[in-house]
Amino acid sequence: PVLTVPTGGHPEQMMNARIHGAAFPHSVRAVSRIRIEDVRWLVDFEPTEESRAESQGLRARAASFDKVGAATLLGGAADEANAVAE
């Protein structure tokens, strides 16, 4: 589980928090201000079939990043990024 609290005044963090919350609704809780209920959600989190499926899908995409994902995201720079990583 992920509890994401973006830093105020950083719109890119606010957008990322909301996007991740929407993309992974069973695994990510996006809040603008942390409350005790949010901490309890994180501490008491019990994986569900849905949250496990989200996690597996994300892991599969991350594992394939050095193939299709990097080329899609970086275009021609993917080969250079992979060479630096090696």
Coordinates of N, CA and C in Angstrom, one line a residue:
P1 N 0.8 -1.2 0.0 CA 0.0 0.0 0.0 C 0.9 1.3 0.0
V2 N 0.3 2.3 -0.5 CA 1.0 3.6 -0.6 C 0.1 4.7 -0.1
L3 N 0.6 5.5 0.8 CA -0.1 6.7 1.2 C 0.7 7.8 0.7
T4 N 0.2 8.6 -0.2 CA 0.9 9.6 -0.9 C 0.4 11.0 -0.5
V5 N 1.3 11.8 0.0 CA 0.9 13.2 0.5 C 1.9 14.1 -0.2
P6 N 1.4 14.8 -1.3 CA 2.3 15.7 -2.0 C 2.6 16.9 -1.2
T7 N 3.8 17.4 -1.5 CA 4.3 18.7 -0.8 C 3.5 19.9 -1.4
G8 N 3.0 20.7 -0.6 CA 2.2 21.9 -1.0 C 3.1 22.7 -1.9
G9 N 2.5 23.3 -2.9 CA 3.2 24.2 -3.8 C 4.0 23.5 -4.9
H10 N 3.8 22.1 -5.0 CA 4.5 21.3 -6.0 C 3.4 20.6 -6.8
P11 N 2.9 21.3 -7.9 CA 1.8 20.8 -8.6 C 2.1 19.4 -9.3
E12 N 3.4 19.2 -9.6 CA 3.7 17.9 -10.2 C 3.5 16.7 -9.2
Q13 N 3.7 17.0 -7.9 CA 3.5 16.0 -6.9 C 2.0 15.8 -6.7
M14 N 1.2 16.9 -6.7 CA -0.2 16.8 -6.6 C -0.8 16.0 -7.7
M15 N -0.4 16.3 -9.0 CA -0.9 15.5 -10.1 C -0.5 14.0 -10.0
N16 N 0.7 13.7 -9.7 CA 1.2 12.3 -9.5 C 0.4 11.6 -8.5
A17 N 0.1 12.2 -7.4 CA -0.6 11.6 -6.3 C -2.0 11.2 -6.8
R18 N -2.7 12.1 -7.4 CA -4.0 11.9 -7.9 C -4.0 10.8 -9.0
I19 N -3.1 10.9 -9.9 CA -3.0 9.9 -11.0 C -2.8 8.5 -10.5
H20 N -1.8 8.4 -9.5 CA -1.5 7.1 -9.0 C -2.7 6.6 -8.2
G21 N -3.4 7.5 -7.5 CA -4.6 7.1 -6.7 C -5.7 6.6 -7.6
A22 N -5.8 7.2 -8.8 CA -6.9 6.8 -9.8 C -6.5 5.5 -10.5
A23 N -5.2 5.4 -10.8 CA -4.7 4.2 -11.5 C -4.7 2.9 -10.6
F24 N -4.4 3.1 -9.3 CA -4.3 2.0 -8.4 C -5.2 2.2 -7.2
P25 N -6.5 2.2 -7.4 CA -7.4 2.6 -6.3 C -7.5 1.7 -5.1
H26 N -7.0 0.5 -5.3 CA -7.0 -0.5 -4.2 C -5.7 -0.6 -3.5
S27 N -4.7 0.2 -3.9 CA -3.3 0.1 -3.4 C -2.8 1.5 -2.9
V28 N -3.4 2.5 -3.5 CA -2.8 3.9 -3.2 C -3.9 4.8 -2.6
R29 N -3.6 5.5 -1.6 CA -4.5 6.5 -1.0 C -3.8 7.8 -1.2
A30 N -4.4 8.7 -2.0 CA -3.9 10.0 -2.2 C -4.6 11.0 -1.4
V31 N -3.9 11.8 -0.5 CA -4.6 12.8 0.3 C -3.8 14.1 0.2
S32 N -4.5 15.2 0.5 CA -3.8 16.5 0.5 C -3.3 16.9 1.9
R33 N -3.9 16.3 2.9 CA -3.4 16.5 4.2 C -3.6 15.2 5.0
I34 N -2.5 14.8 5.7 CA -2.6 13.5 6.4 C -3.4 13.6 7.7
R35 N -4.2 12.6 7.9 CA -5.0 12.5 9.1 C -4.7 11.1 9.7
I36 N -5.1 10.9 10.9 CA -4.9 9.7 11.6 C -5.6 8.5 10.9
E37 N -6.7 8.8 10.3 CA -7.4 7.7 9.5 C -6.6 7.2 8.4
D38 N -5.8 8.1 7.8 CA -4.9 7.7 6.7 C -3.8 6.8 7.2
V39 N -3.2 7.2 8.3 CA -2.2 6.4 8.9 C -2.7 5.0 9.3
R40 N -3.9 5.0 9.9 CA -4.5 3.7 10.2 C -4.8 2.8 9.0
W41 N -5.2 3.5 7.9 CA -5.4 2.7 6.6 C -4.1 2.0 6.2
L42 N -3.0 2.8 6.3 CA -1.7 2.2 5.9 C -1.3 1.1 6.8
V43 N -1.3 1.4 8.1 CA -0.9 0.4 9.1 C -1.7 -0.9 9.1
D44 N -3.0 -0.7 8.9 CA -3.9 -1.8 9.0 C -4.2 -2.4 7.6
F45 N -3.5 -2.0 6.6 CA -3.8 -2.5 5.3 C -3.8 -4.0 5.1
E46 N -4.9 -4.6 4.6 CA -4.9 -6.0 4.3 C -5.1 -6.1 2.8
P47 N -4.1 -6.8 2.2 CA -4.2 -7.0 0.7 C -5.5 -7.7 0.3
T48 N -6.1 -7.2 -0.8 CA -7.3 -7.8 -1.4 C -6.9 -8.4 -2.7
E49 N -7.8 -9.2 -3.3 CA -7.5 -9.7 -4.7 C -7.2 -8.5 -5.6
E50 N -8.0 -7.4 -5.5 CA -7.8 -6.3 -6.3 C -6.4 -5.6 -6.1
S51 N -6.0 -5.4 -4.9 CA -4.7 -4.8 -4.6 C -3.6 -5.7 -5.1
R52 N -3.7 -7.0 -4.9 CA -2.7 -7.9 -5.4 C -2.6 -7.9 -6.9
A53 N -3.7 -7.8 -7.6 CA -3.7 -7.7 -9.1 C -3.1 -6.4 -9.5
E54 N -3.4 -5.3 -8.8 CA -2.7 -4.0 -9.2 C -1.2 -4.2 -9.0
S55 N -0.8 -4.7 -7.9 CA 0.7 -4.9 -7.6 C 1.3 -5.8 -8.7
Q56 N 0.7 -6.9 -9.0 CA 1.3 -7.8 -10.0 C 1.4 -7.1 -11.4
G57 N 0.3 -6.4 -11.7 CA 0.4 -5.6 -13.0 C 1.5 -4.6 -13.1
L58 N 1.6 -3.9 -12.0 CA 2.7 -2.9 -11.9 C 4.1 -3.5 -12.0
R59 N 4.2 -4.6 -11.3 CA 5.5 -5.3 -11.3 C 5.8 -5.8 -12.7
A60 N 4.8 -6.3 -13.4 CA 5.0 -6.8 -14.8 C 5.4 -5.7 -15.7
R61 N 4.8 -4.5 -15.5 CA 5.1 -3.4 -16.4 C 6.6 -2.9 -16.0
A62 N 6.9 -2.9 -14.8 CA 8.2 -2.4 -14.4 C 9.3 -3.4 -14.9
A63 N 9.0 -4.7 -14.8 CA 10.0 -5.7 -15.3 C 10.2 -5.6 -16.8
S64 N 9.2 -5.1 -17.6 CA 9.3 -5.0 -19.0 C 9.8 -3.6 -19.4
F65 N 10.1 -2.8 -18.5 CA 10.5 -1.4 -18.8 C 11.7 -1.4 -19.7
D66 N 12.7 -2.2 -19.5 CA 13.9 -2.2 -20.3 C 13.7 -2.6 -21.7
K67 N 12.5 -3.1 -22.0 CA 12.2 -3.5 -23.4 C 11.2 -2.5 -24.0
V68 N 9.9 -2.8 -24.0 CA 8.9 -1.9 -24.6 C 8.7 -0.6 -23.8
G69 N 8.7 -0.6 -22.5 CA 8.4 0.6 -21.7 C 9.3 1.7 -21.9
A70 N 10.6 1.4 -21.9 CA 11.6 2.4 -22.1 C 11.6 3.0 -23.5
A71 N 11.4 2.2 -24.5 CA 11.3 2.7 -25.8 C 10.1 3.6 -26.0
T72 N 9.0 3.3 -25.4 CA 7.8 4.1 -25.5 C 8.0 5.4 -24.8
L73 N 8.6 5.4 -23.6 CA 8.7 6.6 -22.8 C 9.8 7.5 -23.3
L74 N 11.0 6.9 -23.6 CA 12.2 7.6 -24.0 C 12.4 7.8 -25.4
G75 N 11.8 7.0 -26.3 CA 12.0 7.0 -27.7 C 13.4 6.6 -28.0
G76 N 14.1 7.4 -28.8 CA 15.5 7.0 -29.2 C 16.5 7.0 -28.0
A77 N 16.1 7.7 -27.0 CA 17.0 7.8 -25.8 C 17.0 6.5 -25.0
A78 N 16.2 5.6 -25.3 CA 16.1 4.3 -24.5 C 17.3 3.5 -24.6
D79 N 18.0 3.4 -25.8 CA 19.2 2.7 -25.9 C 20.3 3.3 -25.0
E80 N 20.4 4.6 -25.0 CA 21.4 5.3 -24.2 C 21.1 5.1 -22.7
A81 N 19.9 5.2 -22.3 CA 19.5 5.0 -20.9 C 19.9 3.6 -20.5
N82 N 19.6 2.6 -21.3 CA 19.9 1.2 -21.0 C 21.4 1.0 -20.9
A83 N 22.2 1.7 -21.8 CA 23.6 1.5 -21.8 C 24.2 2.1 -20.5
V84 N 23.7 3.2 -20.0 CA 24.1 3.9 -18.8 C 23.8 3.0 -17.6
A85 N 22.6 2.3 -17.6 CA 22.2 1.5 -16.5 C 23.1 0.2 -16.4
E86 N 23.6 -0.2 -17.5 CA 24.5 -1.4 -17.5 C 25.8 -1.0 -17.0

